[in-house]
Amino acid sequence: MIKGHFQAGINTVGEGDLFWDLADIFAASADYDPDKGWIEYYLKPGISFEYGLPDDANLYGKVSIVASYTQNNDAYDFGDNGRVTLEEGYLGYFRQFNEAWEIDVSAGPREARFGTGMLIANGGSSGFDRGALKFGPRKAWDMAVLARLGFEDWMSTAFYLDPNEIPDTDNKNRLAGYDLRYNSPAGGYVGGTYAYVLNSDNAYPKAAPGGIGPPTVIPGAREGLNVINLYARTNPIASEYGSSFVSVDAAWEWNSNYAMQAWAGRFQAGHTWTQRPWTPSLTYTYKTFSGDDPKTQRQERFDPLYYDGSPSTWATGSKSSMTFINSNVQAQELAMSVKPTVKDTWTLRYAHIRANELRSPIQFGQATRFEIAGGDNIVAGVTDPHLADDFFLEYNRIINPNTFLNLGVSASIPGTGLDQAAGRDLPVWYGGFVNVVINY
């Protein structure tokens, strides 16, 4: 069986006082314009096949490309450019032995994620020379070798991953590991992932002793990283008031080459009033990622690797997620949704974002580049933990089974930590977008 696939999108974005206008203070010579508007486009055609073999086995595969473009300069001052790149190109073999056992082996560029997307989810890089920064249409790893063994509701996966990095910032990352997961038939799950970074040129910042002075940048510090990620979510908890859930995530990191001890976690609880008009829901999230303690010689900065950066998963804030990666930050978040019709959803998100360690690196590796406006003062940390409060109102409309409209407005109010770093009251960073995606 051969099947065609097609996805396309157009996104119009407007931003004001980008990065709280910090470039005017810390990078005045760059002449950075904090007010921008741009349009992103992408096309993603592909073809897949499945061929039946004896003994309840199948050979399968998929090939797809991404063509993306940004018109006018985006938030990182890149625009009027784009690229056509291979997205997927894998072959696989699947066999069902009986009702309980199955194996699935594949190799080639493809998407792969583990757990809730806390660390291993987004294998492709977009933006900059490739265009489509906000859309981020590239998700597949440049090479993914997956060997899965399933037994009833259990799935174990051994993996080798090579991320699809932008060529001129390719840090030659390679990682391998193992994931074990149990999926409850009722909807919950529990599992764990271990990963080891085989090779990397990625640098880490090390806080100056006592936090006095700029951080030290340690090249190649990611190589040798070990990480364990445990994750779980309850089955839906039904009551006369609706349905609830609770989920937890935890991660620990250490390095085989030097002293490192980092950690992260998330607690999430939500409730949906299934019997009420508009089916309202409320979700509370607390998440925290360790920062480097300037009082120790050890490295404590959490490395978020290739996390899912969408607002409903692991983005920390809306605007702030473009500046603060999931390291040395903590956040309390609320998401409230209503569905006036089966095709319409309104969601309001709020995030209160703070630093875990004062005088310790916060903004680092932003968008995988170091020369972004914002300056060394933020890289060196803050003296007050309050970073920002983000608000995001989003509307989703299912136009038809293959066409989706998404629009939103958002604002980030800078906290005391940023104001003090800048030496003045900073403006509110605001913006909005409208996009349409077609998916066949």
GROMACS .gro file of C-alpha atoms in nm:
model
  440
    1MET     CA    1   0.000   0.000   0.000
    2ILE     CA    2   0.130   0.345  -0.097
    3LYS     CA    3  -0.001   0.662   0.062
    4GLY     CA    4   0.065   1.029  -0.011
    5HIS     CA    5   0.103   1.295   0.260
    6PHE     CA    6   0.089   1.673   0.244
    7GLN     CA    7   0.114   1.947   0.502
    8ALA     CA    8   0.138   2.323   0.451
    9GLY     CA    9   0.112   2.634   0.663
   10ILE     CA   10   0.125   3.013   0.659
   11ASN     CA   11   0.187   3.216   0.975
   12THR     CA   12   0.172   3.594   1.016
   13VAL     CA   13   0.353   3.724   1.326
   14GLY     CA   14   0.380   4.067   1.487
   15GLU     CA   15   0.600   4.151   1.790
   16GLY     CA   16   0.656   4.469   1.989
   17ASP     CA   17   0.937   4.548   2.235
   18LEU     CA   18   1.095   4.212   2.162
   19PHE     CA   19   1.304   4.071   2.448
   20TRP     CA   20   1.171   4.357   2.665
   21ASP     CA   21   1.388   4.596   2.458
   22LEU     CA   22   1.702   4.471   2.635
   23ALA     CA   23   1.907   4.504   2.316
   24ASP     CA   24   1.886   4.883   2.350
   25ILE     CA   25   2.072   4.852   2.682
   26PHE     CA   26   2.317   4.566   2.636
   27ALA     CA   27   2.373   4.562   2.259
   28ALA     CA   28   2.309   4.917   2.146
   29SER     CA   29   2.570   4.893   1.868
   30ALA     CA   30   2.374   4.610   1.705
   31ASP     CA   31   2.098   4.857   1.607
   32TYR     CA   32   1.836   4.589   1.680
   33ASP     CA   33   1.476   4.686   1.602
   34PRO     CA   34   1.251   4.544   1.877
   35ASP     CA   35   0.932   4.591   1.672
   36LYS     CA   36   0.893   4.336   1.395
   37GLY     CA   37   0.642   4.172   1.165
   38TRP     CA   38   0.704   3.874   0.940
   39ILE     CA   39   0.534   3.591   0.752
   40GLU     CA   40   0.638   3.225   0.757
   41TYR     CA   41   0.554   2.956   0.502
   42TYR     CA   42   0.621   2.586   0.479
   43LEU     CA   43   0.532   2.286   0.264
   44LYS     CA   44   0.583   1.926   0.370
   45PRO     CA   45   0.499   1.668   0.101
   46GLY     CA   46   0.574   1.300   0.149
   47ILE     CA   47   0.498   0.944   0.054
   48SER     CA   48   0.485   0.629   0.264
   49PHE     CA   49   0.444   0.261   0.188
   50GLU     CA   50   0.363  -0.063   0.364
   51TYR     CA   51   0.433  -0.405   0.212
   52GLY     CA   52   0.300  -0.726   0.361
   53LEU     CA   53   0.540  -1.015   0.427
   54PRO     CA   54   0.480  -1.372   0.544
   55ASP     CA   55   0.438  -1.454   0.913
   56ASP     CA   56   0.236  -1.142   1.004
   57ALA     CA   57   0.523  -0.910   0.912
   58ASN     CA   58   0.540  -0.579   0.724
   59LEU     CA   59   0.808  -0.375   0.555
   60TYR     CA   60   0.733  -0.003   0.573
   61GLY     CA   61   0.893   0.334   0.509
   62LYS     CA   62   0.842   0.703   0.445
   63VAL     CA   63   1.009   0.988   0.258
   64SER     CA   64   0.923   1.357   0.304
   65ILE     CA   65   1.082   1.698   0.260
   66VAL     CA   66   1.028   2.038   0.420
   67ALA     CA   67   1.041   2.360   0.218
   68SER     CA   68   1.027   2.666   0.444
   69TYR     CA   69   1.067   3.041   0.406
   70THR     CA   70   1.050   3.357   0.619
   71GLN     CA   71   0.948   3.687   0.460
   72ASN     CA   72   1.092   3.993   0.641
   73ASN     CA   73   1.314   3.969   0.948
   74ASP     CA   74   1.198   3.753   1.239
   75ALA     CA   75   1.266   3.793   1.612
   76TYR     CA   76   1.630   3.692   1.568
   77ASP     CA   77   1.690   3.933   1.277
   78PHE     CA   78   1.693   3.660   1.013
   79GLY     CA   79   1.458   3.677   0.717
   80ASP     CA   80   1.393   3.668   0.344
   81ASN     CA   81   1.548   3.324   0.332
   82GLY     CA   82   1.461   2.957   0.359
   83ARG     CA   83   1.567   2.606   0.271
   84VAL     CA   84   1.446   2.276   0.128
   85THR     CA   85   1.564   1.986   0.343
   86LEU     CA   86   1.497   1.616   0.376
   87GLU     CA   87   1.267   1.550   0.670
   88GLU     CA   88   1.196   1.176   0.676
   89GLY     CA   89   1.360   0.891   0.489
   90TYR     CA   90   1.337   0.571   0.689
   91LEU     CA   91   1.276   0.201   0.640
   92GLY     CA   92   1.130  -0.032   0.898
   93TYR     CA   93   1.034  -0.390   0.969
   94PHE     CA   94   0.738  -0.485   1.190
   95ARG     CA   95   0.627  -0.830   1.298
   96GLN     CA   96   0.342  -0.943   1.522
   97PHE     CA   97   0.430  -1.280   1.675
   98ASN     CA   98   0.099  -1.336   1.855
   99GLU     CA   99  -0.157  -1.128   2.037
  100ALA     CA  100   0.101  -1.029   2.300
  101TRP     CA  101   0.444  -0.992   2.134
  102GLU     CA  102   0.565  -0.763   1.854
  103ILE     CA  103   0.893  -0.621   1.724
  104ASP     CA  104   0.952  -0.301   1.527
  105VAL     CA  105   1.294  -0.198   1.391
  106SER     CA  106   1.359   0.109   1.178
  107ALA     CA  107   1.647   0.329   1.063
  108GLY     CA  108   1.672   0.664   0.887
  109PRO     CA  109   1.556   1.023   0.936
  110ARG     CA  110   1.228   1.019   1.126
  111GLU     CA  111   1.043   1.163   1.424
  112ALA     CA  112   1.092   1.003   1.766
  113ARG     CA  113   1.001   1.116   2.116
  114PHE     CA  114   1.009   0.956   2.457
  115GLY     CA  115   0.818   1.018   2.777
  116THR     CA  116   0.628   1.344   2.776
  117GLY     CA  117   0.882   1.524   2.557
  118MET     CA  118   1.075   1.662   2.855
  119LEU     CA  119   1.414   1.583   2.698
  120ILE     CA  120   1.385   1.389   2.373
  121ALA     CA  121   1.118   1.510   2.132
  122ASN     CA  122   1.224   1.767   1.874
  123GLY     CA  123   1.501   1.629   1.656
  124GLY     CA  124   1.498   1.902   1.390
  125SER     CA  125   1.600   2.269   1.390
  126SER     CA  126   1.417   2.547   1.206
  127GLY     CA  127   1.459   2.922   1.188
  128PHE     CA  128   1.769   3.122   1.094
  129ASP     CA  129   1.888   3.020   0.746
  130ARG     CA  130   1.610   2.760   0.721
  131GLY     CA  131   1.322   2.999   0.791
  132ALA     CA  132   0.989   2.930   0.965
  133LEU     CA  133   1.118   3.006   1.316
  134LYS     CA  134   0.781   3.006   1.494
  135PHE     CA  135   0.628   2.721   1.296
  136GLY     CA  136   0.927   2.494   1.353
  137PRO     CA  137   0.812   2.243   1.090
  138ARG     CA  138   1.120   2.022   1.123
  139LYS     CA  139   1.074   1.755   1.391
  140ALA     CA  140   1.261   1.453   1.251
  141TRP     CA  141   1.607   1.344   1.360
  142ASP     CA  142   1.878   1.338   1.095
  143MET     CA  143   1.925   0.972   1.186
  144ALA     CA  144   1.711   0.764   1.418
  145VAL     CA  145   1.774   0.394   1.476
  146LEU     CA  146   1.489   0.245   1.681
  147ALA     CA  147   1.445  -0.112   1.801
  148ARG     CA  148   1.114  -0.171   1.977
  149LEU     CA  149   0.990  -0.481   2.158
  150GLY     CA  150   0.629  -0.480   2.273
  151PHE     CA  151   0.453  -0.717   2.511
  152GLU     CA  152   0.083  -0.653   2.574
  153ASP     CA  153   0.070  -0.297   2.717
  154TRP     CA  154   0.448  -0.269   2.765
  155MET     CA  155   0.687  -0.116   2.512
  156SER     CA  156   1.067  -0.112   2.534
  157THR     CA  157   1.276   0.088   2.288
  158ALA     CA  158   1.650   0.105   2.233
  159PHE     CA  159   1.752   0.411   2.031
  160TYR     CA  160   2.037   0.595   1.862
  161LEU     CA  161   1.970   0.956   1.762
  162ASP     CA  162   2.153   1.219   1.558
  163PRO     CA  163   1.969   1.555   1.560
  164ASN     CA  164   1.906   1.750   1.240
  165GLU     CA  165   2.097   2.064   1.338
  166ILE     CA  166   2.144   2.380   1.131
  167PRO     CA  167   2.470   2.319   0.939
  168ASP     CA  168   2.662   2.627   1.053
  169THR     CA  169   2.581   2.556   1.420
  170ASP     CA  170   2.604   2.177   1.405
  171ASN     CA  171   2.755   2.063   1.735
  172LYS     CA  172   2.788   1.701   1.619
  173ASN     CA  173   2.556   1.567   1.887
  174ARG     CA  174   2.492   1.194   1.906
  175LEU     CA  175   2.299   1.014   2.180
  176ALA     CA  176   2.178   0.665   2.258
  177GLY     CA  177   1.960   0.511   2.522
  178TYR     CA  178   1.663   0.302   2.625
  179ASP     CA  179   1.299   0.369   2.712
  180LEU     CA  180   1.055   0.141   2.894
  181ARG     CA  181   0.689   0.239   2.908
  182TYR     CA  182   0.359   0.091   3.026
  183ASN     CA  183   0.041   0.229   2.869
  184SER     CA  184  -0.272   0.161   3.072
  185PRO     CA  185  -0.574   0.063   2.861
  186ALA     CA  186  -0.770   0.323   3.060
  187GLY     CA  187  -0.543   0.607   2.946
  188GLY     CA  188  -0.264   0.651   3.201
  189TYR     CA  189   0.101   0.556   3.168
  190VAL     CA  190   0.427   0.512   3.356
  191GLY     CA  191   0.779   0.484   3.222
  192GLY     CA  192   1.143   0.577   3.226
  193THR     CA  193   1.413   0.681   2.980
  194TYR     CA  194   1.791   0.659   3.007
  195ALA     CA  195   2.007   0.848   2.757
  196TYR     CA  196   2.382   0.896   2.712
  197VAL     CA  197   2.545   1.164   2.494
  198LEU     CA  198   2.808   0.983   2.288
  199ASN     CA  199   2.948   1.292   2.119
  200SER     CA  200   2.890   1.668   2.141
  201ASP     CA  201   3.062   2.002   2.092
  202ASN     CA  202   2.792   2.183   2.292
  203ALA     CA  203   2.929   2.423   2.550
  204TYR     CA  204   2.802   2.479   2.905
  205PRO     CA  205   2.832   2.799   3.109
  206LYS     CA  206   2.985   2.778   3.458
  207ALA     CA  207   2.888   3.045   3.708
  208ALA     CA  208   3.172   3.264   3.833
  209PRO     CA  209   3.280   3.191   4.194
  210GLY     CA  210   3.024   3.351   4.421
  211GLY     CA  211   2.843   3.475   4.111
  212ILE     CA  212   3.078   3.772   4.082
  213GLY     CA  213   3.181   3.826   3.722
  214PRO     CA  214   3.093   3.668   3.388
  215PRO     CA  215   3.048   3.291   3.358
  216THR     CA  216   3.310   3.062   3.212
  217VAL     CA  217   3.210   2.890   2.889
  218ILE     CA  218   3.324   2.525   2.886
  219PRO     CA  219   3.339   2.384   2.530
  220GLY     CA  220   3.228   2.028   2.465
  221ALA     CA  221   3.078   1.997   2.813
  222ARG     CA  222   2.767   1.805   2.700
  223GLU     CA  223   2.968   1.503   2.582
  224GLY     CA  224   2.946   1.225   2.840
  225LEU     CA  225   2.611   1.343   2.978
  226ASN     CA  226   2.392   1.077   3.142
  227VAL     CA  227   2.024   1.139   3.209
  228ILE     CA  228   1.743   0.939   3.370
  229ASN     CA  229   1.388   1.062   3.314
  230LEU     CA  230   1.091   0.906   3.499
  231TYR     CA  231   0.735   0.996   3.401
  232ALA     CA  232   0.382   0.893   3.495
  233ARG     CA  233   0.021   1.001   3.451
  234THR     CA  234  -0.287   0.863   3.621
  235ASN     CA  235  -0.580   0.716   3.440
  236PRO     CA  236  -0.868   0.965   3.414
  237ILE     CA  237  -1.019   1.008   3.760
  238ALA     CA  238  -1.394   1.025   3.707
  239SER     CA  239  -1.638   1.188   3.948
  240GLU     CA  240  -1.979   1.349   3.937
  241TYR     CA  241  -1.801   1.678   3.859
  242GLY     CA  242  -1.609   1.552   3.557
  243SER     CA  243  -1.268   1.399   3.498
  244SER     CA  244  -0.928   1.474   3.656
  245PHE     CA  245  -0.568   1.366   3.610
  246VAL     CA  246  -0.231   1.399   3.783
  247SER     CA  247   0.108   1.363   3.617
  248VAL     CA  248   0.467   1.380   3.741
  249ASP     CA  249   0.804   1.399   3.565
  250ALA     CA  250   1.151   1.389   3.716
  251ALA     CA  251   1.501   1.387   3.569
  252TRP     CA  252   1.856   1.354   3.701
  253GLU     CA  253   2.173   1.432   3.508
  254TRP     CA  254   2.541   1.361   3.567
  255ASN     CA  255   2.848   1.353   3.345
  256SER     CA  256   3.101   1.073   3.306
  257ASN     CA  257   3.386   1.320   3.244
  258TYR     CA  258   3.358   1.564   3.535
  259ALA     CA  259   3.156   1.649   3.847
  260MET     CA  260   2.798   1.729   3.754
  261GLN     CA  261   2.469   1.691   3.939
  262ALA     CA  262   2.158   1.845   3.785
  263TRP     CA  263   1.788   1.780   3.825
  264ALA     CA  264   1.444   1.884   3.703
  265GLY     CA  265   1.082   1.800   3.772
  266ARG     CA  266   0.723   1.876   3.690
  267PHE     CA  267   0.395   1.827   3.872
  268GLN     CA  268   0.071   1.873   3.680
  269ALA     CA  269  -0.293   1.833   3.776
  270GLY     CA  270  -0.600   1.910   3.572
  271HIS     CA  271  -0.976   1.881   3.574
  272THR     CA  272  -1.237   1.893   3.297
  273TRP     CA  273  -1.600   1.963   3.377
  274THR     CA  274  -1.735   1.723   3.118
  275GLN     CA  275  -2.100   1.777   3.211
  276ARG     CA  276  -2.091   2.158   3.201
  277PRO     CA  277  -2.163   2.382   2.900
  278TRP     CA  278  -1.851   2.458   2.692
  279THR     CA  279  -1.664   2.175   2.873
  280PRO     CA  280  -1.435   2.403   3.076
  281SER     CA  281  -1.100   2.271   3.195
  282LEU     CA  282  -0.830   2.395   3.430
  283THR     CA  283  -0.470   2.270   3.451
  284TYR     CA  284  -0.206   2.369   3.706
  285THR     CA  285   0.164   2.304   3.638
  286TYR     CA  286   0.472   2.352   3.852
  287LYS     CA  287   0.805   2.282   3.688
  288THR     CA  288   1.163   2.347   3.793
  289PHE     CA  289   1.507   2.306   3.635
  290SER     CA  290   1.828   2.336   3.835
  291GLY     CA  291   2.083   2.610   3.776
  292ASP     CA  292   2.454   2.617   3.843
  293ASP     CA  293   2.527   2.700   4.206
  294PRO     CA  294   2.798   2.971   4.207
  295LYS     CA  295   2.916   2.851   4.551
  296THR     CA  296   3.035   2.510   4.426
  297GLN     CA  297   3.294   2.374   4.183
  298ARG     CA  298   3.041   2.118   4.056
  299GLN     CA  299   2.821   2.184   3.752
  300GLU     CA  300   2.448   2.191   3.845
  301ARG     CA  301   2.302   2.348   3.531
  302PHE     CA  302   2.025   2.129   3.388
  303ASP     CA  303   2.056   2.050   3.017
  304PRO     CA  304   1.708   2.029   2.858
  305LEU     CA  305   1.845   1.859   2.543
  306TYR     CA  306   1.573   1.835   2.273
  307TYR     CA  307   1.254   1.914   2.460
  308ASP     CA  308   0.909   1.975   2.311
  309GLY     CA  309   0.871   2.353   2.318
  310SER     CA  310   0.499   2.385   2.247
  311PRO     CA  311   0.288   2.589   2.493
  312SER     CA  312   0.086   2.285   2.603
  313THR     CA  313   0.393   2.076   2.688
  314TRP     CA  314   0.735   2.205   2.794
  315ALA     CA  315   0.758   2.571   2.690
  316THR     CA  316   0.827   2.788   2.996
  317GLY     CA  317   0.594   3.080   2.937
  318SER     CA  318   0.489   3.210   2.597
  319LYS     CA  319   0.721   3.500   2.515
  320SER     CA  320   0.973   3.396   2.780
  321SER     CA  321   1.021   3.056   2.618
  322MET     CA  322   1.205   3.235   2.335
  323THR     CA  323   1.458   3.364   2.588
  324PHE     CA  324   1.480   3.125   2.883
  325ILE     CA  325   1.548   2.765   2.791
  326ASN     CA  326   1.455   2.504   3.054
  327SER     CA  327   1.759   2.561   3.271
  328ASN     CA  328   1.787   2.760   3.596
  329VAL     CA  329   1.419   2.849   3.584
  330GLN     CA  330   1.104   2.748   3.763
  331ALA     CA  331   0.746   2.830   3.672
  332GLN     CA  332   0.394   2.807   3.804
  333GLU     CA  333   0.143   2.791   3.523
  334LEU     CA  334  -0.234   2.790   3.481
  335ALA     CA  335  -0.419   2.695   3.163
  336MET     CA  336  -0.794   2.748   3.133
  337SER     CA  337  -0.985   2.625   2.828
  338VAL     CA  338  -1.342   2.632   2.702
  339LYS     CA  339  -1.501   2.473   2.395
  340PRO     CA  340  -1.807   2.672   2.280
  341THR     CA  341  -1.848   2.418   1.997
  342VAL     CA  342  -1.678   2.093   1.901
  343LYS     CA  343  -1.474   2.292   1.647
  344ASP     CA  344  -1.376   2.590   1.862
  345THR     CA  345  -1.140   2.608   2.160
  346TRP     CA  346  -1.030   2.912   2.361
  347THR     CA  347  -0.733   2.877   2.597
  348LEU     CA  348  -0.588   3.132   2.838
  349ARG     CA  349  -0.241   3.054   2.976
  350TYR     CA  350  -0.055   3.231   3.257
  351ALA     CA  351   0.304   3.164   3.370
  352HIS     CA  352   0.494   3.311   3.665
  353ILE     CA  353   0.864   3.253   3.592
  354ARG     CA  354   1.152   3.272   3.839
  355ALA     CA  355   1.521   3.186   3.852
  356ASN     CA  356   1.632   2.895   4.069
  357GLU     CA  357   1.987   3.025   4.131
  358LEU     CA  358   2.080   3.392   4.164
  359ARG     CA  359   2.395   3.524   3.993
  360SER     CA  360   2.398   3.212   3.777
  361PRO     CA  361   2.360   3.174   3.398
  362ILE     CA  362   2.000   3.183   3.276
  363GLN     CA  363   1.989   3.274   2.911
  364PHE     CA  364   2.233   3.052   2.724
  365GLY     CA  365   2.221   2.878   2.389
  366GLN     CA  366   1.906   3.074   2.306
  367ALA     CA  367   1.782   2.942   1.976
  368THR     CA  368   2.119   2.758   1.949
  369ARG     CA  369   2.312   3.082   1.886
  370PHE     CA  370   2.512   3.301   2.121
  371GLU     CA  371   2.502   3.640   1.945
  372ILE     CA  372   2.135   3.713   2.018
  373ALA     CA  373   2.039   4.053   2.163
  374GLY     CA  374   2.009   4.046   2.538
  375GLY     CA  375   2.368   4.070   2.645
  376ASP     CA  376   2.605   3.931   2.901
  377ASN     CA  377   2.417   4.067   3.201
  378ILE     CA  378   2.136   3.819   3.154
  379VAL     CA  379   2.381   3.541   3.077
  380ALA     CA  380   2.552   3.616   3.410
  381GLY     CA  381   2.226   3.587   3.602
  382VAL     CA  382   2.003   3.809   3.812
  383THR     CA  383   1.999   3.928   4.173
  384ASP     CA  384   1.622   3.893   4.218
  385PRO     CA  385   1.452   3.565   4.119
  386HIS     CA  386   1.141   3.713   3.953
  387LEU     CA  387   1.197   3.701   3.577
  388ALA     CA  388   0.860   3.752   3.408
  389ASP     CA  389   0.485   3.698   3.404
  390ASP     CA  390   0.348   3.574   3.072
  391PHE     CA  391  -0.012   3.582   2.945
  392PHE     CA  392  -0.127   3.402   2.630
  393LEU     CA  393  -0.479   3.390   2.485
  394GLU     CA  394  -0.516   3.134   2.207
  395TYR     CA  395  -0.802   3.038   1.974
  396ASN     CA  396  -0.817   2.717   1.769
  397ARG     CA  397  -1.073   2.647   1.499
  398ILE     CA  398  -1.119   2.321   1.310
  399ILE     CA  399  -1.229   2.454   0.971
  400ASN     CA  400  -1.263   2.104   0.829
  401PRO     CA  401  -1.097   1.768   0.903
  402ASN     CA  402  -0.784   1.881   0.716
  403THR     CA  403  -0.767   2.257   0.779
  404PHE     CA  404  -0.694   2.430   1.110
  405LEU     CA  405  -0.691   2.795   1.214
  406ASN     CA  406  -0.483   2.909   1.512
  407LEU     CA  407  -0.446   3.263   1.641
  408GLY     CA  408  -0.319   3.416   1.961
  409VAL     CA  409  -0.211   3.728   2.145
  410SER     CA  410   0.045   3.729   2.425
  411ALA     CA  411   0.232   3.961   2.657
  412SER     CA  412   0.527   3.922   2.891
  413ILE     CA  413   0.562   4.159   3.186
  414PRO     CA  414   0.926   4.175   3.302
  415GLY     CA  415   0.994   4.091   3.665
  416THR     CA  416   1.215   4.263   3.922
  417GLY     CA  417   1.514   4.048   3.827
  418LEU     CA  418   1.515   4.177   3.469
  419ASP     CA  419   1.441   4.535   3.570
  420GLN     CA  420   1.734   4.533   3.811
  421ALA     CA  421   1.967   4.378   3.553
  422ALA     CA  422   1.870   4.650   3.307
  423GLY     CA  423   1.886   4.929   3.565
  424ARG     CA  424   1.546   5.062   3.463
  425ASP     CA  425   1.180   4.965   3.425
  426LEU     CA  426   1.150   4.754   3.111
  427PRO     CA  427   0.852   4.763   2.871
  428VAL     CA  428   0.597   4.486   2.823
  429TRP     CA  429   0.687   4.252   2.538
  430TYR     CA  430   0.371   4.188   2.336
  431GLY     CA  431   0.269   4.025   2.011
  432GLY     CA  432   0.027   3.813   1.815
  433PHE     CA  433  -0.003   3.568   1.530
  434VAL     CA  434  -0.251   3.410   1.290
  435ASN     CA  435  -0.180   3.087   1.108
  436VAL     CA  436  -0.355   2.828   0.896
  437VAL     CA  437  -0.229   2.469   0.858
  438ILE     CA  438  -0.348   2.212   0.604
  439ASN     CA  439  -0.275   1.847   0.681
  440TYR     CA  440  -0.353   1.548   0.460
   0.00000   0.00000   0.00000
